[in-house]
Coordinates of C-alpha atoms in Angstrom, one line a residue:
Chain A
M1 CA 0.0 0.0 0.0
N2 CA 1.1 3.5 -0.9
R3 CA 2.2 5.7 2.1
I4 CA -0.7 8.1 1.3
Q5 CA -3.3 5.4 1.5
S6 CA -1.9 4.1 4.8
K7 CA -1.9 7.6 6.3
L8 CA -5.5 8.2 5.2
R9 CA -6.5 5.1 7.3
E10 CA -5.2 6.6 10.5
D11 CA -7.9 7.7 12.9
K12 CA -7.1 11.4 13.0
K13 CA -7.5 14.7 11.2
L14 CA -4.5 15.1 8.9
L15 CA -2.5 18.3 8.7
S16 CA -0.6 18.7 5.5
I17 CA 1.9 21.4 4.6
Y18 CA 2.9 22.9 1.2
F19 CA 6.2 24.7 0.7
T20 CA 8.0 25.9 -2.4
A21 CA 11.3 24.0 -2.9
G22 CA 14.3 26.4 -3.1
H23 CA 12.6 29.0 -0.9
P24 CA 13.5 30.8 1.3
N25 CA 17.0 29.4 0.6
L26 CA 18.0 27.0 -2.2
N27 CA 19.1 24.3 0.1
D28 CA 16.4 24.4 2.7
T29 CA 14.4 21.6 1.2
V30 CA 15.6 18.7 3.3
T31 CA 15.7 20.7 6.5
I32 CA 12.1 21.9 6.1
I33 CA 10.8 18.4 5.4
E34 CA 12.7 16.9 8.4
S35 CA 11.5 19.6 10.7
L36 CA 7.9 19.3 9.5
Q37 CA 8.0 15.6 10.2
A38 CA 9.6 16.1 13.6
S39 CA 6.8 18.6 14.4
G40 CA 4.1 16.0 13.8
I41 CA 2.9 17.0 10.3
D42 CA 1.1 14.1 8.5
M43 CA 2.0 14.8 4.9
I44 CA 4.0 17.2 2.8
E45 CA 3.5 18.8 -0.6
I46 CA 6.8 19.8 -2.1
G47 CA 6.3 22.6 -4.5
L48 CA 8.2 22.5 -7.8
P49 CA 8.4 26.2 -8.7
F50 CA 7.1 27.4 -12.1
S51 CA 7.5 30.7 -13.8
D52 CA 3.8 31.1 -14.5
P53 CA 1.8 29.7 -11.6
L54 CA -1.7 30.7 -12.7
A55 CA -3.7 29.0 -10.0
D56 CA -1.7 30.7 -7.2
G57 CA -2.1 34.0 -5.4
P58 CA 0.6 36.5 -4.6
T59 CA 2.4 34.6 -1.8
I60 CA 3.1 31.4 -3.8
Q61 CA 3.8 33.5 -6.9
K62 CA 6.5 35.3 -4.9
S63 CA 8.0 32.2 -3.4
S64 CA 8.1 30.5 -6.8
T65 CA 9.9 33.4 -8.4
A66 CA 12.3 33.6 -5.5
A67 CA 13.0 29.8 -5.7
L68 CA 13.7 30.0 -9.4
D69 CA 16.0 33.1 -8.9
N70 CA 17.8 31.0 -6.2
G71 CA 18.5 28.4 -8.9
M72 CA 15.9 25.7 -8.2
H73 CA 15.1 23.3 -11.0
S74 CA 13.7 19.7 -11.3
K75 CA 17.0 17.9 -11.5
L76 CA 18.4 19.8 -8.5
L77 CA 15.3 19.0 -6.5
F78 CA 15.7 15.3 -7.2
Q79 CA 19.3 15.5 -6.1
Q80 CA 18.4 17.2 -2.8
L81 CA 15.8 14.5 -2.2
K82 CA 17.8 11.4 -3.1
D83 CA 18.3 10.3 0.5
I84 CA 15.1 11.7 2.0
R85 CA 13.7 8.3 2.7
K86 CA 16.6 7.5 5.1
T87 CA 15.1 10.0 7.5
V88 CA 11.5 10.7 6.5
S89 CA 8.6 8.3 6.5
I90 CA 5.5 10.4 6.1
P91 CA 3.9 10.7 2.7
L92 CA 5.6 13.1 0.3
L93 CA 3.9 14.6 -2.8
I94 CA 5.3 16.9 -5.5
M95 CA 2.9 19.7 -6.4
G96 CA 3.5 21.9 -9.4
Y97 CA 2.6 22.8 -12.9
F98 CA 2.8 20.4 -15.8
N99 CA 5.2 22.1 -18.1
P100 CA 8.5 21.5 -16.2
I101 CA 7.5 17.8 -16.0
L102 CA 6.8 17.7 -19.7
Q103 CA 10.2 19.1 -20.4
F104 CA 11.9 16.7 -17.9
G105 CA 10.2 13.9 -19.7
V106 CA 7.0 12.6 -18.1
E107 CA 8.3 9.0 -17.8
D108 CA 11.7 10.0 -16.5
F109 CA 10.1 12.3 -14.0
C110 CA 7.8 9.5 -12.7
K111 CA 10.7 7.1 -12.5
Q112 CA 12.8 9.6 -10.5
C113 CA 9.8 10.0 -8.1
Q114 CA 9.5 6.3 -7.6
E115 CA 13.3 5.9 -7.0
I116 CA 13.3 8.7 -4.3
G117 CA 10.1 7.5 -2.7
I118 CA 7.6 10.3 -3.8
D119 CA 4.1 8.9 -3.3
G120 CA 2.0 11.2 -5.4
L121 CA 1.6 14.2 -7.6
I122 CA -0.7 17.2 -7.6
L123 CA -0.7 19.0 -10.9
P124 CA -3.5 21.5 -11.1
D125 CA -3.1 22.2 -14.8
L126 CA -3.3 18.5 -15.7
P127 CA -7.0 17.9 -15.5
L128 CA -8.8 14.6 -15.7
A129 CA -9.4 14.4 -19.4
E130 CA -5.8 15.2 -20.4
Y131 CA -4.4 12.9 -17.7
Q132 CA -6.6 10.0 -18.9
R133 CA -5.8 10.7 -22.5
D134 CA -2.1 10.5 -22.3
Y135 CA -0.5 10.1 -18.9
E136 CA -2.5 7.8 -16.6
Q137 CA -0.6 4.6 -17.5
L138 CA 2.8 6.2 -16.8
F139 CA 1.8 7.5 -13.4
K140 CA 0.4 4.1 -12.4
K141 CA 3.5 2.2 -13.8
Y142 CA 5.6 4.1 -11.2
G143 CA 3.2 3.8 -8.4
L144 CA 2.3 7.5 -8.2
I145 CA -1.1 8.6 -6.9
N146 CA -2.4 11.5 -8.9
V147 CA -4.5 13.9 -6.8
F148 CA -7.4 15.8 -8.5
L149 CA -9.0 19.0 -7.3
I150 CA -12.7 19.8 -6.9
T151 CA -14.2 23.3 -6.2
P152 CA -17.5 24.7 -5.0
Q153 CA -18.5 25.0 -8.7
T154 CA -17.7 21.4 -9.6
S155 CA -20.9 19.5 -10.5
E156 CA -22.0 16.4 -8.7
A157 CA -21.6 14.3 -11.8
R158 CA -18.0 15.5 -12.2
I159 CA -17.2 14.9 -8.6
R160 CA -18.4 11.3 -8.9
Q161 CA -16.2 11.0 -12.0
I162 CA -13.2 12.4 -10.2
D163 CA -13.9 10.2 -7.2
A164 CA -13.9 7.1 -9.5
A165 CA -10.5 8.1 -11.0
S166 CA -8.9 8.9 -7.6
E167 CA -6.8 6.4 -5.6
G168 CA -5.8 8.5 -2.6
F169 CA -7.7 11.6 -1.6
I170 CA -9.5 14.4 -3.3
Y171 CA -8.1 17.9 -3.0
M172 CA -11.0 20.0 -2.0
V173 CA -10.4 23.7 -3.0
S174 CA -12.3 25.7 -0.4
S175 CA -13.6 28.5 -2.5
A176 CA -13.5 29.8 -6.1
S177 CA -10.1 31.5 -5.8
T178 CA -6.4 31.3 -6.3
T179 CA -4.3 30.2 -3.3
G180 CA -3.8 32.4 -0.3
A181 CA -5.6 33.4 2.9
K182 CA -9.1 34.7 2.8
K183 CA -11.0 36.3 5.7
G184 CA -12.0 32.9 7.1
F185 CA -14.8 30.6 6.0
G186 CA -18.4 31.8 5.6
Q187 CA -21.7 30.1 5.3
V188 CA -21.0 29.3 1.6
Q189 CA -18.0 27.2 2.6
K190 CA -19.7 25.5 5.5
D191 CA -22.6 24.5 3.2
Y192 CA -20.1 23.2 0.6
F193 CA -18.1 21.2 3.2
Q194 CA -21.4 19.6 4.3
R195 CA -22.6 18.9 0.8
I196 CA -19.5 17.1 -0.1
A197 CA -19.5 15.1 3.2
G198 CA -23.0 14.1 2.4
M199 CA -22.0 12.6 -1.0
K200 CA -20.2 9.7 0.8
L201 CA -17.4 9.6 -1.7
S202 CA -15.0 6.6 -1.7
N203 CA -11.9 8.8 -1.4
P204 CA -11.4 11.0 1.7
Q205 CA -11.2 14.8 1.1
I206 CA -8.5 17.1 2.2
V207 CA -9.3 20.8 2.1
G208 CA -6.9 23.4 0.7
F209 CA -6.8 27.1 -0.2
G210 CA -7.6 29.6 2.5
I211 CA -6.5 27.6 5.6
S212 CA -4.2 29.8 7.6
N213 CA -4.7 29.2 11.4
K214 CA -6.3 27.0 14.1
E215 CA -9.8 28.3 13.4
T216 CA -9.8 27.7 9.6
F217 CA -8.1 24.3 10.1
S218 CA -10.7 23.1 12.5
Q219 CA -13.6 24.4 10.4
A220 CA -12.1 22.7 7.3
T221 CA -11.6 19.4 9.0
S222 CA -15.0 19.3 10.8
S223 CA -16.2 17.1 8.0
A224 CA -13.1 16.5 5.8
K225 CA -10.3 14.2 6.6
G226 CA -7.6 16.8 6.7
A227 CA -6.4 20.2 5.5
I228 CA -3.5 21.7 3.6
I229 CA -1.7 24.9 4.6
G230 CA 0.5 26.6 2.0
S231 CA 0.6 30.4 1.8
A232 CA 0.4 31.0 5.6
F233 CA 3.3 28.6 6.2
I234 CA 5.4 30.3 3.5
K235 CA 4.7 33.7 5.0
H236 CA 5.8 32.3 8.4
L237 CA 8.9 30.8 6.9
E238 CA 9.8 34.2 5.4
S239 CA 9.3 36.1 8.6
E240 CA 10.4 33.6 11.3
G241 CA 12.8 31.3 9.5
V242 CA 13.2 27.6 9.2
E243 CA 14.0 27.2 13.0
A244 CA 10.5 28.4 13.9
I245 CA 8.7 25.6 12.0
P246 CA 7.7 23.8 15.3
D247 CA 6.1 27.1 16.5
F248 CA 4.0 27.3 13.4
V249 CA 2.8 23.7 13.7
R250 CA 1.9 24.2 17.4
S251 CA -0.2 27.2 16.5
I252 CA -2.4 25.1 14.3
R253 CA -3.1 22.2 16.6
Chain B
M1 CA -10.8 18.9 -41.8
K2 CA -7.3 17.7 -40.8
Y3 CA -6.1 21.2 -40.0
Q4 CA -9.1 22.1 -37.8
A5 CA -9.5 21.3 -34.1
D6 CA -11.0 18.0 -33.2
E7 CA -13.7 17.7 -30.6
N8 CA -11.2 17.8 -27.8
G9 CA -9.6 20.9 -29.2
Y10 CA -6.5 19.1 -30.6
Y11 CA -4.8 20.2 -33.8
G12 CA -2.6 17.2 -34.3
N13 CA -0.4 17.0 -31.2
F14 CA -1.3 20.5 -30.1
G15 CA -4.1 22.1 -28.2
G16 CA -6.3 20.6 -25.5
A17 CA -7.3 22.2 -22.2
F18 CA -4.6 22.1 -19.6
I19 CA -6.5 24.1 -17.0
P20 CA -6.9 23.9 -13.3
E21 CA -10.2 22.5 -12.1
M22 CA -11.3 25.9 -10.9
L23 CA -11.7 26.9 -14.6
Y24 CA -13.4 23.7 -15.7
P25 CA -17.0 24.9 -15.2
N26 CA -16.2 28.2 -17.1
T27 CA -14.6 26.6 -20.1
E28 CA -17.0 23.6 -20.1
E29 CA -20.0 26.0 -20.3
L30 CA -18.3 27.6 -23.3
R31 CA -17.3 24.4 -24.9
L32 CA -20.8 22.9 -24.7
N33 CA -22.4 26.1 -26.1
Y34 CA -20.1 27.9 -28.5
L35 CA -20.9 26.0 -31.7
N36 CA -24.7 26.0 -31.1
I37 CA -24.7 29.7 -30.4
M38 CA -22.5 30.5 -33.4
E39 CA -24.7 28.4 -35.7
D40 CA -27.9 30.0 -34.4
P41 CA -29.3 32.1 -37.3
S42 CA -30.2 35.0 -35.0
F43 CA -26.6 35.1 -33.7
E44 CA -25.2 35.0 -37.2
K45 CA -27.5 37.8 -38.2
E46 CA -26.6 40.0 -35.3
F47 CA -22.8 39.3 -35.7
H48 CA -22.8 40.0 -39.4
A49 CA -24.9 43.2 -39.0
L50 CA -22.4 44.6 -36.5
L51 CA -19.5 43.6 -38.7
K52 CA -21.0 45.4 -41.6
D53 CA -22.5 48.5 -40.0
Y54 CA -20.2 49.0 -37.0
V55 CA -16.8 47.5 -38.0
G56 CA -17.1 48.5 -41.7
R57 CA -16.9 45.1 -43.3
P58 CA -16.3 43.8 -45.8
T59 CA -12.8 45.3 -45.8
P60 CA -11.4 46.0 -49.3
L61 CA -9.1 43.6 -51.1
Y62 CA -6.8 46.0 -52.8
F63 CA -4.5 45.3 -55.7
A64 CA -1.1 46.9 -54.7
E65 CA 0.1 48.0 -58.1
R66 CA 3.4 49.6 -57.2
L67 CA 4.3 46.9 -54.7
S68 CA 3.5 44.3 -57.3
K69 CA 5.7 46.1 -59.9
K70 CA 8.6 46.3 -57.5
Y71 CA 8.6 42.6 -56.7
N72 CA 7.4 41.4 -60.1
T73 CA 4.5 39.5 -58.8
R74 CA 0.8 40.1 -58.2
I75 CA 0.1 41.4 -54.6
Y76 CA -3.3 41.9 -53.0
L77 CA -3.7 43.5 -49.6
K78 CA -6.6 42.5 -47.3
R79 CA -7.3 45.8 -45.6
E80 CA -8.1 44.8 -42.0
D81 CA -6.4 48.0 -41.0
L82 CA -9.6 49.8 -42.1
C83 CA -11.7 48.0 -39.4
H84 CA -13.1 50.2 -36.6
T85 CA -10.4 50.4 -33.9
G86 CA -7.7 49.9 -36.6
A87 CA -7.1 46.2 -36.7
H88 CA -8.7 42.7 -37.2
K89 CA -8.9 42.3 -33.4
V90 CA -12.5 43.7 -33.3
N91 CA -13.9 40.8 -35.4
N92 CA -13.2 38.5 -32.5
T93 CA -14.4 40.9 -29.7
I94 CA -17.7 41.6 -31.5
G95 CA -18.2 37.8 -31.7
Q96 CA -17.3 37.2 -28.1
I97 CA -19.3 40.0 -26.6
L98 CA -22.4 38.6 -28.3
M99 CA -21.4 35.1 -27.0
A100 CA -21.0 36.5 -23.5
K101 CA -24.5 38.1 -23.7
R102 CA -26.0 34.8 -24.8
L103 CA -24.3 33.1 -21.9
G104 CA -25.8 35.6 -19.5
K105 CA -22.5 37.2 -18.4
D106 CA -22.4 40.7 -17.2
R107 CA -18.7 41.3 -16.6
I108 CA -15.9 41.1 -19.1
I109 CA -12.2 40.6 -18.6
A110 CA -9.4 40.6 -21.2
E111 CA -5.6 40.7 -21.4
T112 CA -3.7 43.0 -23.6
G113 CA -0.1 43.5 -24.7
A114 CA 0.2 46.5 -26.9
G115 CA -3.3 47.5 -26.1
Q116 CA -5.0 46.7 -29.4
H117 CA -7.1 43.8 -28.1
G118 CA -7.7 45.8 -24.9
V119 CA -9.1 48.7 -27.0
A120 CA -11.2 46.3 -29.2
T121 CA -12.6 44.8 -26.0
A122 CA -13.3 48.1 -24.3
T123 CA -15.0 49.2 -27.5
V124 CA -17.5 46.4 -27.7
C125 CA -18.1 46.6 -23.9
A126 CA -19.0 50.3 -24.3
L127 CA -21.2 49.3 -27.2
M128 CA -23.1 46.8 -25.1
G129 CA -23.0 48.6 -21.8
I130 CA -21.1 45.8 -20.0
E131 CA -18.4 46.2 -17.3
C132 CA -14.9 45.8 -18.7
I133 CA -11.6 45.1 -16.9
V134 CA -8.4 44.8 -19.0
Y135 CA -5.2 43.4 -17.5
M136 CA -2.1 44.8 -18.9
G137 CA 1.5 44.3 -17.8
E138 CA 2.9 47.2 -15.8
I139 CA 5.7 47.7 -18.3
D140 CA 3.3 47.7 -21.3
I141 CA 1.2 50.3 -19.5
A142 CA 4.2 52.6 -19.4
R143 CA 5.1 52.1 -23.0
Q144 CA 1.6 52.1 -24.6
A145 CA 0.1 55.2 -23.0
P146 CA -2.2 56.2 -25.9
N147 CA -3.9 52.9 -25.8
V148 CA -4.3 53.0 -22.1
A149 CA -6.0 56.3 -22.4
R150 CA -8.3 55.0 -25.2
M151 CA -9.4 52.1 -23.0
K152 CA -10.1 54.5 -20.1
M153 CA -12.0 56.9 -22.4
L154 CA -14.1 53.9 -23.5
G155 CA -15.0 53.3 -19.8
A156 CA -12.8 50.2 -19.1
E157 CA -10.7 49.7 -16.0
V158 CA -7.1 49.0 -16.8
R159 CA -5.5 46.8 -14.1
P160 CA -1.7 46.5 -14.0
A161 CA -0.2 43.0 -14.0
L162 CA 2.6 43.3 -11.4
S163 CA 3.7 39.6 -11.4
G164 CA 6.5 37.9 -13.4
S165 CA 7.9 39.9 -16.3
R166 CA 4.9 42.4 -16.2
T167 CA 4.1 42.0 -19.9
L168 CA 1.6 40.1 -22.0
K169 CA 2.0 36.6 -20.6
D170 CA 1.7 38.0 -17.1
A171 CA -1.4 40.0 -18.1
T172 CA -2.9 36.7 -19.4
N173 CA -2.0 35.0 -16.1
E174 CA -3.7 37.8 -14.1
A175 CA -6.8 37.6 -16.4
I176 CA -7.0 33.8 -15.8
R177 CA -6.6 34.4 -12.0
D178 CA -9.5 36.9 -12.1
W179 CA -11.6 34.3 -13.9
I180 CA -10.8 31.7 -11.3
N181 CA -12.0 34.2 -8.6
N182 CA -15.1 35.2 -10.6
P183 CA -16.3 31.9 -12.1
V184 CA -20.0 32.7 -12.5
N185 CA -20.8 36.1 -14.0
T186 CA -17.6 36.7 -15.9
H187 CA -16.6 36.0 -19.5
Y188 CA -12.9 36.1 -20.5
I189 CA -12.4 37.5 -24.0
I190 CA -9.1 36.1 -25.1
G191 CA -7.6 38.1 -27.9
S192 CA -5.9 35.4 -29.9
V193 CA -6.1 31.8 -31.1
V194 CA -4.5 30.7 -27.8
G195 CA -5.7 29.4 -24.4
P196 CA -7.6 26.3 -23.6
H197 CA -10.1 24.6 -25.9
P198 CA -12.5 26.0 -27.1
Y199 CA -10.8 29.4 -27.4
P200 CA -8.4 28.7 -30.3
D201 CA -11.2 27.3 -32.4
M202 CA -13.8 29.9 -31.4
V203 CA -11.5 32.8 -32.1
A204 CA -10.4 31.3 -35.4
R205 CA -14.0 31.0 -36.4
F206 CA -14.8 34.6 -35.5
Q207 CA -11.7 35.7 -37.5
S208 CA -12.5 33.4 -40.5
V209 CA -14.6 36.1 -42.0
V210 CA -11.3 37.4 -43.4
S211 CA -10.6 34.5 -45.6
K212 CA -14.3 34.1 -46.5
E213 CA -14.2 37.7 -47.9
I214 CA -10.9 37.1 -49.7
K215 CA -12.5 34.2 -51.5
S216 CA -15.4 36.1 -52.8
Q217 CA -13.4 39.2 -53.6
L218 CA -10.7 37.3 -55.5
L219 CA -13.5 35.5 -57.5
E220 CA -14.8 38.9 -58.5
K221 CA -11.5 40.4 -59.4
E222 CA -9.6 37.4 -60.7
G223 CA -12.2 34.9 -61.5
R224 CA -10.8 32.4 -59.0
E225 CA -11.3 32.0 -55.2
N226 CA -7.8 30.7 -54.4
P227 CA -4.6 32.8 -54.4
D228 CA -1.3 31.0 -54.7
Y229 CA -0.2 32.3 -51.3
V230 CA -1.7 33.8 -48.2
V231 CA 0.8 35.7 -46.0
A232 CA 0.3 36.8 -42.4
C233 CA 2.3 37.8 -39.4
V234 CA 2.0 35.5 -36.4
G235 CA 2.3 36.3 -32.7
G236 CA -0.4 34.3 -31.0
G237 CA -1.8 34.1 -34.5
S238 CA -5.4 35.4 -34.7
N239 CA -5.1 37.5 -37.9
A240 CA -3.2 34.6 -39.6
A241 CA -5.9 32.1 -38.4
G242 CA -8.5 34.3 -40.0
A243 CA -6.7 34.7 -43.3
Y244 CA -5.8 31.0 -43.6
Y245 CA -9.0 29.5 -42.3
H246 CA -10.9 28.8 -45.5
Y247 CA -7.7 27.8 -47.3
L248 CA -6.4 25.3 -44.8
D249 CA -7.7 22.3 -46.7
E250 CA -7.0 23.8 -50.1
E251 CA -3.6 22.4 -50.5
E252 CA -2.8 24.4 -53.7
V253 CA -2.8 27.6 -51.6
G254 CA 0.6 28.2 -50.0
I255 CA 0.3 29.3 -46.3
I256 CA 3.1 31.6 -45.2
A257 CA 3.5 32.6 -41.5
V258 CA 5.9 35.4 -40.6
E259 CA 7.3 35.5 -37.1
A260 CA 9.2 38.2 -35.3
A261 CA 13.0 37.4 -35.1
G262 CA 13.6 40.5 -33.0
K263 CA 17.3 41.3 -33.1
G264 CA 18.0 37.9 -34.8
V265 CA 16.6 34.4 -34.2
H266 CA 19.6 33.4 -32.1
S267 CA 20.4 36.8 -30.5
G268 CA 18.6 35.9 -27.3
E269 CA 16.2 38.7 -28.1
S270 CA 13.6 37.1 -30.4
A271 CA 10.0 36.0 -30.6
A272 CA 10.4 33.4 -33.3
T273 CA 8.5 30.7 -31.6
S274 CA 8.5 28.1 -34.3
A275 CA 12.3 28.3 -34.6
L276 CA 13.1 28.5 -30.9
G277 CA 10.1 26.8 -29.2
K278 CA 9.6 23.3 -28.0
I279 CA 6.4 21.6 -27.2
G280 CA 5.0 22.9 -23.9
I281 CA 2.0 24.2 -22.1
I282 CA 1.1 27.9 -21.8
H283 CA -2.2 29.4 -20.7
G284 CA -4.0 26.1 -20.9
S285 CA -2.8 25.0 -24.3
K286 CA -0.2 22.5 -25.5
T287 CA 1.8 24.2 -28.2
L288 CA 5.2 25.4 -29.3
L289 CA 6.6 27.5 -26.5
M290 CA 9.8 29.4 -25.8
Q291 CA 11.1 28.1 -22.5
T292 CA 14.2 27.1 -20.6
E293 CA 15.6 23.5 -20.5
D294 CA 13.8 23.2 -17.2
G295 CA 10.4 24.2 -18.6
Q296 CA 10.2 27.7 -17.3
I297 CA 8.6 30.1 -19.8
T298 CA 10.9 32.7 -21.2
E299 CA 10.3 36.3 -22.1
P300 CA 10.3 37.0 -25.8
Y301 CA 11.4 40.2 -27.5
S302 CA 10.2 42.0 -30.6
I303 CA 10.0 45.7 -31.5
S304 CA 6.4 44.9 -32.2
A305 CA 4.5 44.5 -28.9
G306 CA 1.8 42.5 -30.7
L307 CA 4.2 39.7 -31.7
D308 CA 6.1 39.2 -28.5
Y309 CA 4.2 36.2 -27.1
P310 CA 6.3 33.2 -26.0
G311 CA 3.9 30.7 -27.5
V312 CA 1.8 30.4 -30.7
G313 CA -1.7 29.2 -31.2
P314 CA -2.0 25.4 -31.4
M315 CA -3.4 25.6 -35.0
H316 CA -0.1 27.3 -36.1
A317 CA 2.1 24.8 -34.2
H318 CA 0.3 22.1 -36.1
L319 CA 0.7 23.9 -39.5
Y320 CA 4.4 24.2 -38.7
E321 CA 4.9 20.6 -37.5
S322 CA 2.9 19.1 -40.4
G323 CA 4.7 21.3 -43.0
R324 CA 1.5 22.7 -44.2
G325 CA 2.7 26.2 -43.4
E326 CA 5.9 27.8 -44.3
F327 CA 7.4 29.8 -41.4
I328 CA 9.8 32.6 -41.9
S329 CA 11.4 34.9 -39.2
I330 CA 11.9 38.6 -39.8
T331 CA 14.1 40.9 -37.7
D332 CA 13.1 44.3 -36.3
D333 CA 15.2 46.1 -38.9
E334 CA 13.8 44.3 -41.8
A335 CA 10.2 44.9 -40.6
M336 CA 10.8 48.6 -40.0
Q337 CA 12.2 49.0 -43.5
A338 CA 9.4 47.1 -45.0
G339 CA 6.9 49.3 -43.2
R340 CA 8.4 52.4 -44.6
M341 CA 8.5 50.9 -48.1
V342 CA 4.8 50.2 -48.0
A343 CA 4.1 53.7 -46.7
E344 CA 6.0 55.2 -49.6
L345 CA 4.8 52.9 -52.3
E346 CA 1.2 52.5 -51.4
G347 CA 0.3 55.3 -49.0
I348 CA -0.5 52.9 -46.2
I349 CA 1.4 53.0 -42.9
P350 CA 1.1 49.4 -41.5
A351 CA 1.2 48.4 -37.9
I352 CA 4.7 47.1 -37.1
E353 CA 3.3 43.6 -36.6
T354 CA 2.0 43.7 -40.2
S355 CA 5.3 45.3 -41.5
H356 CA 6.9 41.9 -40.7
A357 CA 4.6 40.2 -43.2
F358 CA 5.7 42.7 -45.9
A359 CA 9.4 41.8 -45.4
I360 CA 8.6 38.4 -46.9
F361 CA 9.5 39.8 -50.4
N362 CA 13.2 40.1 -49.4
H363 CA 13.3 36.5 -48.3
R364 CA 11.4 34.7 -50.9
N365 CA 10.8 35.0 -54.6
F366 CA 7.4 34.7 -56.2
K367 CA 6.7 34.1 -59.8
P368 CA 5.3 37.0 -61.9
E369 CA 2.0 35.2 -62.4
D370 CA 1.6 34.3 -58.7
L371 CA -1.3 35.8 -56.7
V372 CA -0.1 36.7 -53.2
V373 CA -2.5 38.0 -50.6
I374 CA -1.0 39.8 -47.6
N375 CA -3.3 40.2 -44.6
L376 CA -2.8 43.8 -43.7
S377 CA -3.9 43.2 -40.1
G378 CA -3.6 46.6 -38.6
R379 CA -2.7 50.3 -39.1
G380 CA 0.4 52.0 -37.9
D381 CA -1.1 55.0 -36.0
K382 CA -0.4 53.3 -32.7
D383 CA 3.3 52.7 -33.7
L384 CA 4.0 56.2 -34.9
Q385 CA 6.3 57.0 -32.0
T386 CA 8.3 53.8 -32.7
Y387 CA 8.6 54.7 -36.4
I388 CA 9.6 58.3 -35.4
D389 CA 12.3 57.1 -33.0
Y390 CA 13.6 54.5 -35.5
F391 CA 13.8 56.6 -38.6
K392 CA 14.5 59.9 -36.7
L393 CA 11.5 61.5 -38.5

């Protein structure tokens, strides 16, 4: 069983963290991952930076640009991660945009992921139809779980379709928006969380976008299996540094 | 139909819809409806009435006698520069604003580089009384002040794109982000044959009026519908898509695409996508794309703001790969000289984008009996300052 699938069976609400590889400093990647695991984080999304992150808000746009300016690229990330499984056992996913993977070579990329021990991929601009048309076989060949997104606007029929194509969890985007903190969750989000919970999907859901603190984490996980924090963590890294990661995690739960 | 999009929006290996799930409902609504709406007789009637009475179509097909004499061939100019707002861009914005109305949208967003598409969008929004927000790179806002003023005068809000390189590709990113944040009431009027399916096909269909008119005008003037060559400049490629559209499957018609080589194809300052690009994904479409080895999108350069896009529409990527189209790159200097030559020989100052197409005659010989149609996609008023600076006029 894939590490993601085992983790999802644990009887707890999962806290997952996204960070951009190569930011704040080029060689922080392993330190951040180890510190997150030591702080009790359940799962990590390692962001592969892209020049044109069109689903992201200002914070991740900035961290992506900074990471690229620092010199981050796919091959370097794989080098940094080559021994990660000697010290880290929680599920690791790579999250990014599809073009850098296409240039790396999709099969080579998947193969590298398998060798390192990456468990899954989240590629917002590789939607279901394109994935199934050209890439599903490759992802499966190398044991990678592909995670799909749903939003408040996703129709019930399409959610069912995505549920059927998923093998880990469904990434539930909290609102119609790019990434980054909002002013908390309103009634619209609460209704949406309940509506999805009521669908009794076969894959658990993990909520992302707009989770920034204890309150939004607990609201998001009242019916979902877990939540992902990205922009708020990146801001904390920028202001408090890598040493303060345990403080951030304690502030959430 | 082998050069048209298939039902998934693929032109050969290019196209598709590589979009985040947040945009799926928006593009799906469009995908499911655009053909039905365009084929509805009442839509066609409204579209063509506006093209005739508001845009000024059909635009003339003019035999350029002095130019023909100089190059010893027969050259016709399709006068898209005479369209209202000064370029072919308005054919598409008229179509899309009518589409947006039928879809019940009450807010329009658009991206613009030099400002031509922004002006064409602001114009049709004023015409229909619909809110209009145009994203424009901060750098472009500074260097295209007259078009910014035009958009404002037409009632549009111009929002600066502050991310990335702060030019056209970033303005497009910001427009896409706006659409993600406003998925229900907003229609995104993309200005070229780029973006996720169904945009490349929809925009090509709205622009196809250009080649439809060329056919009937040539028949009247020459007793034949097909020229030997159709020549157009290509940035994203909307004027070219319109000029080629009804000739794509007529193999005896040569299709020539002229790209901007900037300071030279291999100078590091170029926008010659077919020569420099590799297959990649930009703004939701798989196409030829200028990028680093690691797949980061690079910033192109051309003296013409309308041609400096790092990608090219998927239709054109397919025309290039299949060999159906002949692609030629023209430098800034060659384009500027060609623009001046057309002004002096024909009394027409072309947009710098279009000037690139006219430089074809220094790169390629045509036979005296050949019929060559150049799509004169826009007028040069907006470029006067660049011409003044270049020629020290």
